[in-house]
Amino acid sequence: MSTPTHRGYKPNVFDRLANTPHSSVSFKSSLWHATAAPAPETEALEGDVTAEFVVVGGGFLGCSTALHLAEAGHDVVLLEADEPGFGASGRNTGFVVPNLLTGLDPKFMREQLGEDAGERLCRMLGEGAELTFDLINRHGIECEARQAGWLQPIHSASKKEWLKDRVAQWQALGRPVRELSARDVAEETGTDQYHGAFLDPTGGHLNPLGYVRGLARAAIAAGVRLFTESRVIGLDRDGAGWRVRADKGSVSASKVMLTTNVSGDGLAPKAEGTQFPITLFQCATHPLDPALRKTVLPNDRCCVDTRKEIIAFRWTPDNRIVTGGLMASPFGAPERAPAYHLERLRSLVPALPELTSEFAWQGRLGAARDFLPRIMELGDGAWSAIACNGRGMAMTTALGRAMARWLHGGSNEGPPVPVTAPDPMLLPGLAPLALSAWLPWNRLSDRRETQAE
């Protein structure tokens, strides 16, 4: 089965090396695509229309921004090149994580952004999971949502002080997080290889494609005009506003927000060059013996540990385990990834039987150099926002609402993060290749930390 590609698709360097357009691992073979509720009925943009706001990109960030702008009374057009969730939003593990990567704690955010902006970002992040599940409940989104908590075990005893400090920083912001002991985390995960854990009970997991389709449906109900199969090919000044040109039509609007992450295809090259795409591989097992759930993640939490090459896993409602991650070499990675990540999980959790994958798929996340969200000004009334960084679902949902409040003028605090000019990295097209050197080094670092115990 070949990977379905949208019209005008331009493979990046990693795609060409991995030969992903001809891989046996595809979006259509994802568990989420097989089980999600249908996408809302939409049409392609044809002809010229006008709006107050144009949002480009129908993932979590675009749908959340459009939904909240429409709920505030604005006239919004949302343009999506394929279908809602076609990109990274519909291809991840489905973790709802109200946090950033290991080491990116409130203190770090304040140091990077300043006291006030850092504090705003921390609070937005901390509330992200609660907002996500509230939207699901409020709009009746069918996506197998489970707000059972997010667990981050520490893989090394050397991280105990870091864990205590991280818990204390988030508790100081009023977040209901807590530290688990080694014994507690063994009961939570089914493995005794961890030394403690960070637990945020507001997190959880869901079917990400079902969620983004539900957000799109809610946006339409709020008045958003959503056009799919409408790839944006140009962005031009038009008097005091903007003209956004798609395949077969255009939208004239006062304000434009790009939420395409790494799928912009050169629409705003400098903004796209501020992040680098990382290809992640995911797989889902065949249904397993339900009795395993009594000892392996018995509280149905999602689990992501603190390794540099993380081990992440969760259950699905039909007793499958979903896991995945990175691969160092792009050559043959789609074929090798499922066995590699399932074997890593088995070596961690001895109660698991031999595992095989029934579904396997891949997607690309966008990562900024500092792994923080950004809003970049492209001109008067036009911006590009990036937010994924491997914690996309809660982060992008919350950032979409915060941006809508800022654009609406309903926030006295200003933008949710400082607005900057695009600052592209040197040779951004080659950035994904750095992974081939970076991941083996991280594996060595993880091994040294665990062997030093």
mmCIF file of N, CA and C in Angstrom, residues 154 323 419:
data_model
loop_
_atom_site.group_PDB
_atom_site.id
_atom_site.type_symbol
_atom_site.label_atom_id
_atom_site.label_comp_id
_atom_site.label_asym_id
_atom_site.label_seq_id
_atom_site.Cartn_x
_atom_site.Cartn_y
_atom_site.Cartn_z
ATOM 1 N N ILE A 154 10.578 8.374 35.826
ATOM 2 C CA ILE A 154 12.000 8.667 35.657
ATOM 3 C C ILE A 154 12.751 7.342 35.527
ATOM 4 N N THR A 323 2.300 2.259 20.773
ATOM 5 C CA THR A 323 3.619 2.764 21.146
ATOM 6 C C THR A 323 4.313 3.244 19.887
ATOM 7 N N VAL A 419 5.232 37.883 20.218
ATOM 8 C CA VAL A 419 5.217 37.849 18.757
ATOM 9 C C VAL A 419 6.593 38.283 18.255
#
